Amino acid sequence: MKVIRFAEDFPKLKDDFFTTIRSYDKNLNCGAKYTVKTPTKEFEAFLVDESYEKLMDVPTDLLCHDTNTSSRDDALEKLREFYPYIRVTDDVKIFYFTRLKSPYPYPGWFWCDSCGIPFRPGIGDKMYMGFAGHKPKGKCRFCIAEEEEK
C-alpha cells in the first residue's frame, strides 16, 4: 500500500474528509487505499477524487484549510516550504481523501458489506436500511455480480 506523508499533524487530518494539495506530477490512483503518516499517527484513507488547478485558481478557503493558515499569502509560503520553486501560475493537483474508518466514506457513498470498498449507489447496487440509528448498508455491483456467477 502506498504511503502519503505529512510533515505536520495538520488539523484537517482529524476530519473524515480531507484534501491535500500536491505538485502536478504527483500520481495517485483514484479508488485506491493509502496509508497516511504524520509525525505522531498513521491511518488508512481512500482516494475518492482528484482535480487539477492552477495554484492561483485554488479557492482561498480550501488553500488556507489545507495548509492550516489564515491568509492566501501565508498558505503560499507554507506550500513553498515543501515546493520551493512553486509559482502561482503552476498547476497543482488536489486530492480528496476519506478515512477508511469513517461511518460514510464520502457524501452519498457507502461501504460495501462484502468487499469493504466505498461505492456510490447506482444501477445494479443493492441498498438496505439498518435499524433506527444505524447506517444504511449495501453491496456494490461487483460483489453482486460475483455472487450471481457462483
PDB file of C-alpha atoms in Angstrom:
ATOM      1  CA  MET A   1       0.000   0.000   0.000  1.00  0.00           C
ATOM      2  CA  LYS A   2       1.352   3.434  -0.947  1.00  0.00           C
ATOM      3  CA  VAL A   3       2.124   5.933   1.798  1.00  0.00           C
ATOM      4  CA  ILE A   4       1.143   9.611   1.839  1.00  0.00           C
ATOM      5  CA  ARG A   5       3.348  11.526   4.260  1.00  0.00           C
ATOM      6  CA  PHE A   6       2.544  14.765   6.032  1.00  0.00           C
ATOM      7  CA  ALA A   7       5.304  16.776   7.715  1.00  0.00           C
ATOM      8  CA  GLU A   8       2.921  18.043  10.404  1.00  0.00           C
ATOM      9  CA  ASP A   9      -0.192  16.903  12.227  1.00  0.00           C
ATOM     10  CA  PHE A  10      -2.477  19.221  10.283  1.00  0.00           C
ATOM     11  CA  PRO A  11      -5.915  19.752  11.902  1.00  0.00           C
ATOM     12  CA  LYS A  12      -7.568  18.759   8.602  1.00  0.00           C
ATOM     13  CA  LEU A  13      -6.373  15.193   9.168  1.00  0.00           C
ATOM     14  CA  LYS A  14      -8.796  14.851  12.099  1.00  0.00           C
ATOM     15  CA  ASP A  15     -11.726  15.198   9.671  1.00  0.00           C
ATOM     16  CA  ASP A  16     -13.318  12.202   7.958  1.00  0.00           C
ATOM     17  CA  PHE A  17     -12.896  14.006   4.627  1.00  0.00           C
ATOM     18  CA  PHE A  18      -9.733  15.940   3.833  1.00  0.00           C
ATOM     19  CA  THR A  19      -7.760  17.284   0.907  1.00  0.00           C
ATOM     20  CA  THR A  20      -4.115  17.683   0.133  1.00  0.00           C
ATOM     21  CA  ILE A  21      -2.531  19.930  -2.462  1.00  0.00           C
ATOM     22  CA  ARG A  22       0.428  18.333  -4.207  1.00  0.00           C
ATOM     23  CA  SER A  23       2.646  19.067  -7.186  1.00  0.00           C
ATOM     24  CA  TYR A  24       1.153  18.393 -10.595  1.00  0.00           C
ATOM     25  CA  ASP A  25       3.483  15.461 -11.230  1.00  0.00           C
ATOM     26  CA  LYS A  26       2.265  13.532  -8.157  1.00  0.00           C
ATOM     27  CA  ASN A  27       0.383  10.474  -9.399  1.00  0.00           C
ATOM     28  CA  LEU A  28      -2.087   8.641  -7.185  1.00  0.00           C
ATOM     29  CA  ASN A  29      -4.846   6.246  -8.206  1.00  0.00           C
ATOM     30  CA  CYS A  30      -8.450   7.211  -7.518  1.00  0.00           C
ATOM     31  CA  GLY A  31     -10.225   4.355  -5.813  1.00  0.00           C
ATOM     32  CA  ALA A  32      -7.080   3.119  -4.081  1.00  0.00           C
ATOM     33  CA  LYS A  33      -6.368   2.815  -0.374  1.00  0.00           C
ATOM     34  CA  TYR A  34      -3.378   4.688   1.058  1.00  0.00           C
ATOM     35  CA  THR A  35      -1.594   4.782   4.382  1.00  0.00           C
ATOM     36  CA  VAL A  36      -1.445   8.340   5.727  1.00  0.00           C
ATOM     37  CA  LYS A  37       1.509   9.035   8.026  1.00  0.00           C
ATOM     38  CA  THR A  38       2.132  12.079  10.183  1.00  0.00           C
ATOM     39  CA  PRO A  39       4.829  12.574  12.824  1.00  0.00           C
ATOM     40  CA  THR A  40       2.520  11.147  15.526  1.00  0.00           C
ATOM     41  CA  LYS A  41      -0.078   8.898  13.875  1.00  0.00           C
ATOM     42  CA  GLU A  42      -0.892   6.620  10.992  1.00  0.00           C
ATOM     43  CA  PHE A  43      -4.237   5.669   9.438  1.00  0.00           C
ATOM     44  CA  GLU A  44      -5.718   4.369   6.208  1.00  0.00           C
ATOM     45  CA  ALA A  45      -7.578   6.552   3.740  1.00  0.00           C
ATOM     46  CA  PHE A  46      -9.315   6.086   0.418  1.00  0.00           C
ATOM     47  CA  LEU A  47      -8.629   8.446  -2.505  1.00  0.00           C
ATOM     48  CA  VAL A  48     -12.066   9.481  -3.703  1.00  0.00           C
ATOM     49  CA  ASP A  49     -11.230  12.097  -6.339  1.00  0.00           C
ATOM     50  CA  GLU A  50      -8.592  14.440  -7.706  1.00  0.00           C
ATOM     51  CA  SER A  51      -8.707  17.731  -9.572  1.00  0.00           C
ATOM     52  CA  TYR A  52      -6.198  19.828 -11.462  1.00  0.00           C
ATOM     53  CA  GLU A  53      -5.993  23.570 -10.890  1.00  0.00           C
ATOM     54  CA  LYS A  54      -3.628  26.450 -11.358  1.00  0.00           C
ATOM     55  CA  LEU A  55      -2.473  27.427  -7.878  1.00  0.00           C
ATOM     56  CA  MET A  56      -3.915  30.913  -8.367  1.00  0.00           C
ATOM     57  CA  ASP A  57      -7.350  29.344  -9.076  1.00  0.00           C
ATOM     58  CA  VAL A  58      -7.490  27.204  -5.925  1.00  0.00           C
ATOM     59  CA  PRO A  59     -10.181  28.747  -3.675  1.00  0.00           C
ATOM     60  CA  THR A  60      -8.682  30.677  -0.761  1.00  0.00           C
ATOM     61  CA  ASP A  61     -10.711  28.818   1.876  1.00  0.00           C
ATOM     62  CA  LEU A  62      -9.519  25.435   0.550  1.00  0.00           C
ATOM     63  CA  LEU A  63      -5.925  26.660   0.312  1.00  0.00           C
ATOM     64  CA  CYS A  64      -5.970  28.041   3.876  1.00  0.00           C
ATOM     65  CA  HIS A  65      -7.704  24.984   5.360  1.00  0.00           C
ATOM     66  CA  ASP A  66      -5.310  22.652   3.565  1.00  0.00           C
ATOM     67  CA  THR A  67      -2.200  24.455   4.837  1.00  0.00           C
ATOM     68  CA  ASN A  68      -3.597  25.436   8.272  1.00  0.00           C
ATOM     69  CA  THR A  69      -3.066  29.144   7.634  1.00  0.00           C
ATOM     70  CA  SER A  70      -5.300  32.197   7.787  1.00  0.00           C
ATOM     71  CA  SER A  71      -4.426  34.040   4.569  1.00  0.00           C
ATOM     72  CA  ARG A  72      -3.623  33.213   0.975  1.00  0.00           C
ATOM     73  CA  ASP A  73      -0.103  34.683   1.295  1.00  0.00           C
ATOM     74  CA  ASP A  74       0.622  32.568   4.381  1.00  0.00           C
ATOM     75  CA  ALA A  75      -0.703  29.494   2.580  1.00  0.00           C
ATOM     76  CA  LEU A  76       1.596  30.110  -0.382  1.00  0.00           C
ATOM     77  CA  GLU A  77       4.566  30.463   1.966  1.00  0.00           C
ATOM     78  CA  LYS A  78       3.616  27.175   3.643  1.00  0.00           C
ATOM     79  CA  LEU A  79       3.459  25.431   0.254  1.00  0.00           C
ATOM     80  CA  ARG A  80       6.882  26.853  -0.615  1.00  0.00           C
ATOM     81  CA  GLU A  81       8.322  25.030   2.410  1.00  0.00           C
ATOM     82  CA  PHE A  82       7.570  21.792   0.548  1.00  0.00           C
ATOM     83  CA  TYR A  83       7.792  23.031  -3.048  1.00  0.00           C
ATOM     84  CA  PRO A  84      10.402  25.842  -3.021  1.00  0.00           C
ATOM     85  CA  TYR A  85      10.051  26.728  -6.697  1.00  0.00           C
ATOM     86  CA  ILE A  86       6.255  26.748  -6.902  1.00  0.00           C
ATOM     87  CA  ARG A  87       4.638  29.780  -8.549  1.00  0.00           C
ATOM     88  CA  VAL A  88       1.016  30.870  -8.515  1.00  0.00           C
ATOM     89  CA  THR A  89       0.795  30.099 -12.240  1.00  0.00           C
ATOM     90  CA  ASP A  90       1.862  26.464 -11.719  1.00  0.00           C
ATOM     91  CA  ASP A  91      -0.572  23.574 -11.973  1.00  0.00           C
ATOM     92  CA  VAL A  92      -1.269  21.577  -8.820  1.00  0.00           C
ATOM     93  CA  LYS A  93      -3.349  18.517  -8.010  1.00  0.00           C
ATOM     94  CA  ILE A  94      -5.913  18.498  -5.244  1.00  0.00           C
ATOM     95  CA  PHE A  95      -6.525  15.032  -3.839  1.00  0.00           C
ATOM     96  CA  TYR A  96      -9.762  14.295  -1.939  1.00  0.00           C
ATOM     97  CA  PHE A  97      -9.494  11.574   0.701  1.00  0.00           C
ATOM     98  CA  THR A  98     -11.806   9.922   3.181  1.00  0.00           C
ATOM     99  CA  ARG A  99     -10.741   7.944   6.243  1.00  0.00           C
ATOM    100  CA  LEU A 100     -11.493   4.245   5.978  1.00  0.00           C
ATOM    101  CA  LYS A 101     -12.942   4.186   9.482  1.00  0.00           C
ATOM    102  CA  SER A 102     -15.450   6.983   8.880  1.00  0.00           C
ATOM    103  CA  PRO A 103     -19.137   5.990   9.061  1.00  0.00           C
ATOM    104  CA  TYR A 104     -19.649   7.150   5.466  1.00  0.00           C
ATOM    105  CA  PRO A 105     -16.738   7.232   3.028  1.00  0.00           C
ATOM    106  CA  TYR A 106     -17.865  10.383   1.155  1.00  0.00           C
ATOM    107  CA  PRO A 107     -21.187  12.227   0.950  1.00  0.00           C
ATOM    108  CA  GLY A 108     -23.548   9.926  -0.932  1.00  0.00           C
ATOM    109  CA  TRP A 109     -21.138   6.975  -0.820  1.00  0.00           C
ATOM    110  CA  PHE A 110     -21.367   3.824   1.319  1.00  0.00           C
ATOM    111  CA  TRP A 111     -19.160   0.911   2.328  1.00  0.00           C
ATOM    112  CA  CYS A 112     -19.806  -2.384   0.558  1.00  0.00           C
ATOM    113  CA  ASP A 113     -20.664  -5.052   3.133  1.00  0.00           C
ATOM    114  CA  SER A 114     -18.792  -7.725   1.158  1.00  0.00           C
ATOM    115  CA  CYS A 115     -15.551  -6.200  -0.106  1.00  0.00           C
ATOM    116  CA  GLY A 116     -15.313  -3.104   2.114  1.00  0.00           C
ATOM    117  CA  ILE A 117     -14.712  -0.699  -0.762  1.00  0.00           C
ATOM    118  CA  PRO A 118     -16.702   2.558  -0.931  1.00  0.00           C
ATOM    119  CA  PHE A 119     -19.289   2.844  -3.687  1.00  0.00           C
ATOM    120  CA  ARG A 120     -21.882   5.361  -4.814  1.00  0.00           C
ATOM    121  CA  PRO A 121     -25.241   3.587  -5.161  1.00  0.00           C
ATOM    122  CA  GLY A 122     -26.369   3.211  -8.753  1.00  0.00           C
ATOM    123  CA  ILE A 123     -27.876   0.717 -11.146  1.00  0.00           C
ATOM    124  CA  GLY A 124     -27.050  -2.794 -10.033  1.00  0.00           C
ATOM    125  CA  ASP A 125     -26.249  -1.900  -6.418  1.00  0.00           C
ATOM    126  CA  LYS A 126     -28.420  -3.110  -3.529  1.00  0.00           C
ATOM    127  CA  MET A 127     -29.074  -0.777  -0.629  1.00  0.00           C
ATOM    128  CA  TYR A 128     -30.988  -1.539   2.526  1.00  0.00           C
ATOM    129  CA  MET A 129     -31.573   0.442   5.688  1.00  0.00           C
ATOM    130  CA  GLY A 130     -30.457  -0.768   9.071  1.00  0.00           C
ATOM    131  CA  PHE A 131     -32.490  -0.358  12.224  1.00  0.00           C
ATOM    132  CA  ALA A 132     -33.180   3.132  13.522  1.00  0.00           C
ATOM    133  CA  GLY A 133     -29.922   4.861  14.301  1.00  0.00           C
ATOM    134  CA  HIS A 134     -27.835   2.520  12.174  1.00  0.00           C
ATOM    135  CA  LYS A 135     -26.195   3.492   8.911  1.00  0.00           C
ATOM    136  CA  PRO A 136     -27.528   2.242   5.580  1.00  0.00           C
ATOM    137  CA  LYS A 137     -25.793  -0.835   4.227  1.00  0.00           C
ATOM    138  CA  GLY A 138     -25.383  -2.333   0.815  1.00  0.00           C
ATOM    139  CA  LYS A 139     -23.407  -4.332  -1.696  1.00  0.00           C
ATOM    140  CA  CYS A 140     -21.630  -2.937  -4.712  1.00  0.00           C
ATOM    141  CA  ARG A 141     -22.477  -4.196  -8.204  1.00  0.00           C
ATOM    142  CA  PHE A 142     -19.164  -6.061  -8.435  1.00  0.00           C
ATOM    143  CA  CYS A 143     -19.891  -8.210  -5.371  1.00  0.00           C
ATOM    144  CA  ILE A 144     -23.456  -8.796  -6.564  1.00  0.00           C
ATOM    145  CA  ALA A 145     -22.179  -9.947  -9.986  1.00  0.00           C
ATOM    146  CA  GLU A 146     -19.636 -12.215  -8.303  1.00  0.00           C
ATOM    147  CA  GLU A 147     -22.363 -13.810  -6.144  1.00  0.00           C
ATOM    148  CA  GLU A 148     -24.606 -14.328  -9.168  1.00  0.00           C
ATOM    149  CA  GLU A 149     -21.796 -16.133 -11.003  1.00  0.00           C
ATOM    150  CA  LYS A 150     -21.462 -18.686  -8.174  1.00  0.00           C
TER     151      LYS A 150
END
